[in-house]
Each structure stands twice: as C-alpha cells, then as structure tokens.
C-alpha cells in the first residue's frame, strides 16, 4: 500500500493507480478504523477500482464545545487495517494542506443539512461538506463510499454532489453492527462497561418503533413512547424521528423511503443510529 502525506505525492500516486486500474474509489475517514470502515474499503476494492482511503481528523466539523483532541487516533493500527482490506493508497494530509491560512471558501448547505445533526451540531455539515469537496478535488475519484450509519451525512454529501455537478458517484454502504445490534462507531470505545451493555437498546427501540408504525399508524405516540422508554433506560435523547430518507423532512406516518433516525447520549458518548422503516 502506498502512503501519501503531501499533495504532490498524492497526485503522482493517483495518476499511477488510475493508469493501472482504470478507476479510483475514495473512502474518506477520520481514522480510528473499525469493521464499518473496513466494509467501506472492501466494497470499494471489490468494485475493481484502486481504492484510496483518507485519514484526516477534520477540525472544521467539530464545534467549539466538542473535544477535537479527544477524538481517537491510531495511525499505525489504521494503516495496518487499510492494508489488510486491500486499500491501494492511504492519504494522510495535515491541517495546513487541507486548510491553507488564506482560504476564503467553505460549503454552505440547507435542505437535508437542516434539523437533527444540523441543529445539534451547528456548523458540522459545513465542515463535513467542505472537507469532502476538497478530498474529491484532490483525489478525483470515480466514486466515494459512505456508511449509512451517518444517514444525514450521506444525504448531505449526495445532495452536494448533485447540486455542484461533481463528477463522481456516491455509494452508500449498510451500517455494520455488533452482534447485539449496536452500530459500529469510533466513539463506542468511550462507553463504560455498564453503558456498553445498555447501548444496543437504541437499535432495539428503533426496530420496535418501526414495527409499531408498519400498519400505517400515526407516528406521534410511538415516537414519544420511544423517547420516554430510552430516557428511563439512561439515554438522553436529542431526537428520535420518522423522516423522509433523502430530504430528512419529518413525516407523520410511514411512506416510501421512510427512515427512523435517532441520536442519544449515553454518559459522555453521543450515539447515532437509523433504520429503514417499512
Ligand atoms: O464520517 C466521517 O468519518 C467524516 O465525517 C468524514 C466523512 C470522513 C469527513 O471528515
């Protein structure tokens, strides 16, 4: 596996890989890789493209109240995991490369970036979209892979690619879960043993709520029940909502493309999950 830390190394490696493989796939990450990231890389590799994975803990997507320095970092472990998954090139830019001091442009979003994570983490999607636009410009991939675990992020990136006519496809990959249903996340390592035992309740509650909505019932009561029951089990729920999948607009009952989405804090860890509701 090649490793690039400068833009010039990245450009020559991408040119060589494109000549050899015909196409490039990008998996953007912030490192601290787990089985969910490996599934993204493995899908990209299986597509036949030379796979580039970026590792960059993006300061622009952290709000001042979030602890950027607490974000887990494990470069050696990440590089070993990428190599084992068949990644062709690891891209590890520094902050000065991604955000030169004199720059004047960031991406501003409405639509799917409003509400939910947009409300809970002001500026977060501006940071995510800006760094992804830069990564797309640097690597120039034919497609980029994103996990459905961060459902709203996936919709925001899809919308940006459509709206800005960016020449790549966005490939969604299903959430990878622990055996007990907990969605894989780099932040799960911060759960205490007791919290880890409770954490799968979030996914169980999503599934139970989807079952209650399946006959077309109004969502209000099942959603309130879910928030109350999660609260009783120690979760501090930011939102638990039924939305139209691509737009993230709240909907009153099941319809095509409906998605149940939630974010809830357990101790110091904010857990996100979502499932298709049908
Ligand atoms: O999902 C993530 O890890 C990040 O938001 C991403 C897409 C790598 C952008 O920094």
PDB file of N, CA, C and O in Angstrom, residues 58 60-62 106-132 150-157 160 239 248 272:
ATOM      1  N   UNK A  58     -10.961  16.075  10.930  1.00  0.00           N
ATOM      2  CA  UNK A  58     -11.295  17.358  10.308  1.00  0.00           C
ATOM      3  C   UNK A  58     -11.742  18.389  11.350  1.00  0.00           C
ATOM      4  O   UNK A  58     -12.883  18.339  11.814  1.00  0.00           O
ATOM      5  N   UNK A  60     -12.771  21.313  11.116  1.00  0.00           N
ATOM      6  CA  UNK A  60     -13.895  22.179  10.724  1.00  0.00           C
ATOM      7  C   UNK A  60     -15.264  21.558  11.048  1.00  0.00           C
ATOM      8  O   UNK A  60     -16.268  22.266  11.091  1.00  0.00           O
ATOM      9  N   UNK A  61     -15.326  20.258  11.272  1.00  0.00           N
ATOM     10  CA  UNK A  61     -16.633  19.661  11.559  1.00  0.00           C
ATOM     11  C   UNK A  61     -16.887  19.478  13.057  1.00  0.00           C
ATOM     12  O   UNK A  61     -17.915  18.931  13.438  1.00  0.00           O
ATOM     13  N   UNK A  62     -15.939  19.942  13.884  1.00  0.00           N
ATOM     14  CA  UNK A  62     -16.132  19.906  15.342  1.00  0.00           C
ATOM     15  C   UNK A  62     -16.550  21.293  15.796  1.00  0.00           C
ATOM     16  O   UNK A  62     -15.932  22.290  15.403  1.00  0.00           O
ATOM     17  N   UNK A 106     -15.944  28.065   1.981  1.00  0.00           N
ATOM     18  CA  UNK A 106     -16.472  26.834   2.581  1.00  0.00           C
ATOM     19  C   UNK A 106     -17.822  26.564   1.924  1.00  0.00           C
ATOM     20  O   UNK A 106     -18.368  27.430   1.236  1.00  0.00           O
ATOM     21  N   UNK A 107     -18.343  25.364   2.152  1.00  0.00           N
ATOM     22  CA  UNK A 107     -19.612  24.986   1.529  1.00  0.00           C
ATOM     23  C   UNK A 107     -20.743  25.271   2.521  1.00  0.00           C
ATOM     24  O   UNK A 107     -20.690  24.821   3.667  1.00  0.00           O
ATOM     25  N   UNK A 108     -21.737  25.996   2.057  1.00  0.00           N
ATOM     26  CA  UNK A 108     -22.881  26.232   2.941  1.00  0.00           C
ATOM     27  C   UNK A 108     -24.083  25.449   2.409  1.00  0.00           C
ATOM     28  O   UNK A 108     -24.276  25.329   1.201  1.00  0.00           O
ATOM     29  N   UNK A 109     -24.858  24.887   3.339  1.00  0.00           N
ATOM     30  CA  UNK A 109     -25.898  23.939   2.935  1.00  0.00           C
ATOM     31  C   UNK A 109     -27.223  24.266   3.588  1.00  0.00           C
ATOM     32  O   UNK A 109     -27.259  24.755   4.714  1.00  0.00           O
ATOM     33  N   UNK A 110     -28.294  23.935   2.888  1.00  0.00           N
ATOM     34  CA  UNK A 110     -29.617  23.926   3.519  1.00  0.00           C
ATOM     35  C   UNK A 110     -30.201  22.529   3.248  1.00  0.00           C
ATOM     36  O   UNK A 110     -29.455  21.561   3.204  1.00  0.00           O
ATOM     37  N   UNK A 111     -31.507  22.429   3.024  1.00  0.00           N
ATOM     38  CA  UNK A 111     -32.135  21.145   2.667  1.00  0.00           C
ATOM     39  C   UNK A 111     -31.828  20.060   3.677  1.00  0.00           C
ATOM     40  O   UNK A 111     -32.109  20.217   4.872  1.00  0.00           O
ATOM     41  N   UNK A 112     -31.216  18.941   3.235  1.00  0.00           N
ATOM     42  CA  UNK A 112     -31.015  17.811   4.158  1.00  0.00           C
ATOM     43  C   UNK A 112     -30.061  18.112   5.316  1.00  0.00           C
ATOM     44  O   UNK A 112     -29.989  17.329   6.256  1.00  0.00           O
ATOM     45  N   UNK A 113     -29.340  19.230   5.249  1.00  0.00           N
ATOM     46  CA  UNK A 113     -28.418  19.565   6.343  1.00  0.00           C
ATOM     47  C   UNK A 113     -29.125  20.278   7.493  1.00  0.00           C
ATOM     48  O   UNK A 113     -28.539  20.485   8.556  1.00  0.00           O
ATOM     49  N   UNK A 114     -30.398  20.675   7.247  1.00  0.00           N
ATOM     50  CA  UNK A 114     -31.131  21.366   8.311  1.00  0.00           C
ATOM     51  C   UNK A 114     -31.673  20.323   9.290  1.00  0.00           C
ATOM     52  O   UNK A 114     -31.814  19.163   8.957  1.00  0.00           O
ATOM     53  N   UNK A 115     -32.006  20.751  10.463  1.00  0.00           N
ATOM     54  CA  UNK A 115     -32.593  19.896  11.520  1.00  0.00           C
ATOM     55  C   UNK A 115     -31.586  18.858  12.033  1.00  0.00           C
ATOM     56  O   UNK A 115     -30.495  18.727  11.530  1.00  0.00           O
ATOM     57  N   UNK A 116     -31.981  18.063  12.974  1.00  0.00           N
ATOM     58  CA  UNK A 116     -31.295  16.910  13.533  1.00  0.00           C
ATOM     59  C   UNK A 116     -29.822  17.228  13.859  1.00  0.00           C
ATOM     60  O   UNK A 116     -29.573  18.064  14.695  1.00  0.00           O
ATOM     61  N   UNK A 117     -28.881  16.565  13.153  1.00  0.00           N
ATOM     62  CA  UNK A 117     -27.472  16.865  13.440  1.00  0.00           C
ATOM     63  C   UNK A 117     -27.156  18.327  13.126  1.00  0.00           C
ATOM     64  O   UNK A 117     -26.287  18.940  13.742  1.00  0.00           O
ATOM     65  N   UNK A 118     -27.851  18.881  12.139  1.00  0.00           N
ATOM     66  CA  UNK A 118     -27.644  20.287  11.783  1.00  0.00           C
ATOM     67  C   UNK A 118     -27.962  21.206  12.953  1.00  0.00           C
ATOM     68  O   UNK A 118     -27.267  22.199  13.191  1.00  0.00           O
ATOM     69  N   UNK A 119     -29.023  20.887  13.701  1.00  0.00           N
ATOM     70  CA  UNK A 119     -29.385  21.681  14.883  1.00  0.00           C
ATOM     71  C   UNK A 119     -28.461  21.359  16.064  1.00  0.00           C
ATOM     72  O   UNK A 119     -28.049  22.247  16.804  1.00  0.00           O
ATOM     73  N   UNK A 120     -28.200  20.049  16.237  1.00  0.00           N
ATOM     74  CA  UNK A 120     -27.442  19.629  17.427  1.00  0.00           C
ATOM     75  C   UNK A 120     -25.978  20.060  17.321  1.00  0.00           C
ATOM     76  O   UNK A 120     -25.330  20.283  18.344  1.00  0.00           O
ATOM     77  N   UNK A 121     -25.468  20.138  16.078  1.00  0.00           N
ATOM     78  CA  UNK A 121     -24.038  20.434  15.908  1.00  0.00           C
ATOM     79  C   UNK A 121     -23.882  21.553  14.862  1.00  0.00           C
ATOM     80  O   UNK A 121     -23.500  21.284  13.710  1.00  0.00           O
ATOM     81  N   UNK A 122     -24.172  22.787  15.253  1.00  0.00           N
ATOM     82  CA  UNK A 122     -24.123  23.884  14.268  1.00  0.00           C
ATOM     83  C   UNK A 122     -22.751  23.941  13.584  1.00  0.00           C
ATOM     84  O   UNK A 122     -21.726  23.849  14.236  1.00  0.00           O
ATOM     85  N   UNK A 123     -22.768  24.058  12.270  1.00  0.00           N
ATOM     86  CA  UNK A 123     -21.508  24.142  11.521  1.00  0.00           C
ATOM     87  C   UNK A 123     -20.935  22.784  11.141  1.00  0.00           C
ATOM     88  O   UNK A 123     -19.998  22.693  10.329  1.00  0.00           O
ATOM     89  N   UNK A 124     -21.486  21.721  11.717  1.00  0.00           N
ATOM     90  CA  UNK A 124     -20.914  20.386  11.474  1.00  0.00           C
ATOM     91  C   UNK A 124     -20.930  20.034   9.985  1.00  0.00           C
ATOM     92  O   UNK A 124     -19.910  19.631   9.415  1.00  0.00           O
ATOM     93  N   UNK A 125     -22.081  20.201   9.336  1.00  0.00           N
ATOM     94  CA  UNK A 125     -22.153  19.774   7.928  1.00  0.00           C
ATOM     95  C   UNK A 125     -21.376  20.700   7.001  1.00  0.00           C
ATOM     96  O   UNK A 125     -20.911  20.278   5.947  1.00  0.00           O
ATOM     97  N   UNK A 126     -21.232  21.962   7.393  1.00  0.00           N
ATOM     98  CA  UNK A 126     -20.363  22.853   6.612  1.00  0.00           C
ATOM     99  C   UNK A 126     -18.947  22.258   6.600  1.00  0.00           C
ATOM    100  O   UNK A 126     -18.276  22.194   5.575  1.00  0.00           O
ATOM    101  N   UNK A 127     -18.508  21.763   7.767  1.00  0.00           N
ATOM    102  CA  UNK A 127     -17.179  21.163   7.868  1.00  0.00           C
ATOM    103  C   UNK A 127     -17.077  19.869   7.084  1.00  0.00           C
ATOM    104  O   UNK A 127     -16.095  19.630   6.365  1.00  0.00           O
ATOM    105  N   UNK A 128     -18.101  19.025   7.208  1.00  0.00           N
ATOM    106  CA  UNK A 128     -18.076  17.735   6.508  1.00  0.00           C
ATOM    107  C   UNK A 128     -18.078  17.969   4.994  1.00  0.00           C
ATOM    108  O   UNK A 128     -17.271  17.376   4.252  1.00  0.00           O
ATOM    109  N   UNK A 129     -18.981  18.827   4.533  1.00  0.00           N
ATOM    110  CA  UNK A 129     -19.104  19.044   3.086  1.00  0.00           C
ATOM    111  C   UNK A 129     -17.842  19.706   2.526  1.00  0.00           C
ATOM    112  O   UNK A 129     -17.361  19.338   1.446  1.00  0.00           O
ATOM    113  N   UNK A 130     -17.297  20.636   3.281  1.00  0.00           N
ATOM    114  CA  UNK A 130     -16.095  21.334   2.792  1.00  0.00           C
ATOM    115  C   UNK A 130     -14.930  20.359   2.681  1.00  0.00           C
ATOM    116  O   UNK A 130     -14.227  20.327   1.665  1.00  0.00           O
ATOM    117  N   UNK A 131     -14.733  19.536   3.706  1.00  0.00           N
ATOM    118  CA  UNK A 131     -13.588  18.619   3.629  1.00  0.00           C
ATOM    119  C   UNK A 131     -13.809  17.575   2.538  1.00  0.00           C
ATOM    120  O   UNK A 131     -12.870  17.201   1.820  1.00  0.00           O
ATOM    121  N   UNK A 132     -15.061  17.111   2.378  1.00  0.00           N
ATOM    122  CA  UNK A 132     -15.311  16.109   1.325  1.00  0.00           C
ATOM    123  C   UNK A 132     -15.113  16.722  -0.059  1.00  0.00           C
ATOM    124  O   UNK A 132     -14.526  16.086  -0.945  1.00  0.00           O
ATOM    125  N   UNK A 150     -24.173   7.142   9.306  1.00  0.00           N
ATOM    126  CA  UNK A 150     -24.349   8.600   9.376  1.00  0.00           C
ATOM    127  C   UNK A 150     -25.302   8.989   8.241  1.00  0.00           C
ATOM    128  O   UNK A 150     -24.886   9.540   7.213  1.00  0.00           O
ATOM    129  N   UNK A 151     -26.581   8.675   8.438  1.00  0.00           N
ATOM    130  CA  UNK A 151     -27.573   8.788   7.362  1.00  0.00           C
ATOM    131  C   UNK A 151     -27.670  10.223   6.835  1.00  0.00           C
ATOM    132  O   UNK A 151     -27.682  10.465   5.628  1.00  0.00           O
ATOM    133  N   UNK A 152     -27.727  11.170   7.772  1.00  0.00           N
ATOM    134  CA  UNK A 152     -27.901  12.562   7.324  1.00  0.00           C
ATOM    135  C   UNK A 152     -26.663  13.029   6.564  1.00  0.00           C
ATOM    136  O   UNK A 152     -26.774  13.715   5.534  1.00  0.00           O
ATOM    137  N   UNK A 153     -25.484  12.642   7.057  1.00  0.00           N
ATOM    138  CA  UNK A 153     -24.244  12.996   6.344  1.00  0.00           C
ATOM    139  C   UNK A 153     -24.284  12.461   4.918  1.00  0.00           C
ATOM    140  O   UNK A 153     -23.915  13.156   3.955  1.00  0.00           O
ATOM    141  N   UNK A 154     -24.708  11.203   4.769  1.00  0.00           N
ATOM    142  CA  UNK A 154     -24.780  10.597   3.429  1.00  0.00           C
ATOM    143  C   UNK A 154     -25.691  11.406   2.512  1.00  0.00           C
ATOM    144  O   UNK A 154     -25.351  11.667   1.351  1.00  0.00           O
ATOM    145  N   UNK A 155     -26.842  11.839   3.038  1.00  0.00           N
ATOM    146  CA  UNK A 155     -27.783  12.608   2.197  1.00  0.00           C
ATOM    147  C   UNK A 155     -27.203  13.989   1.859  1.00  0.00           C
ATOM    148  O   UNK A 155     -27.381  14.500   0.756  1.00  0.00           O
ATOM    149  N   UNK A 156     -26.507  14.580   2.812  1.00  0.00           N
ATOM    150  CA  UNK A 156     -25.906  15.903   2.586  1.00  0.00           C
ATOM    151  C   UNK A 156     -24.845  15.807   1.483  1.00  0.00           C
ATOM    152  O   UNK A 156     -24.785  16.654   0.574  1.00  0.00           O
ATOM    153  N   UNK A 157     -24.031  14.776   1.546  1.00  0.00           N
ATOM    154  CA  UNK A 157     -22.969  14.624   0.528  1.00  0.00           C
ATOM    155  C   UNK A 157     -23.580  14.325  -0.842  1.00  0.00           C
ATOM    156  O   UNK A 157     -23.163  14.889  -1.868  1.00  0.00           O
ATOM    157  N   UNK A 160     -24.895  17.561  -2.168  1.00  0.00           N
ATOM    158  CA  UNK A 160     -23.817  18.456  -2.610  1.00  0.00           C
ATOM    159  C   UNK A 160     -23.280  18.018  -3.969  1.00  0.00           C
ATOM    160  O   UNK A 160     -23.064  18.847  -4.866  1.00  0.00           O
ATOM    161  N   UNK A 239     -32.916  13.447  19.537  1.00  0.00           N
ATOM    162  CA  UNK A 239     -34.081  13.329  18.659  1.00  0.00           C
ATOM    163  C   UNK A 239     -34.321  11.858  18.345  1.00  0.00           C
ATOM    164  O   UNK A 239     -33.403  11.028  18.417  1.00  0.00           O
ATOM    165  N   UNK A 248     -34.736  14.204   4.754  1.00  0.00           N
ATOM    166  CA  UNK A 248     -34.714  14.309   6.217  1.00  0.00           C
ATOM    167  C   UNK A 248     -35.890  15.116   6.764  1.00  0.00           C
ATOM    168  O   UNK A 248     -35.878  15.537   7.929  1.00  0.00           O
ATOM    169  N   UNK A 272     -25.437   7.554  17.449  1.00  0.00           N
ATOM    170  CA  UNK A 272     -26.350   7.806  16.325  1.00  0.00           C
ATOM    171  C   UNK A 272     -26.767   6.462  15.749  1.00  0.00           C
ATOM    172  O   UNK A 272     -25.951   5.539  15.687  1.00  0.00           O
TER     173      UNK A 272
END
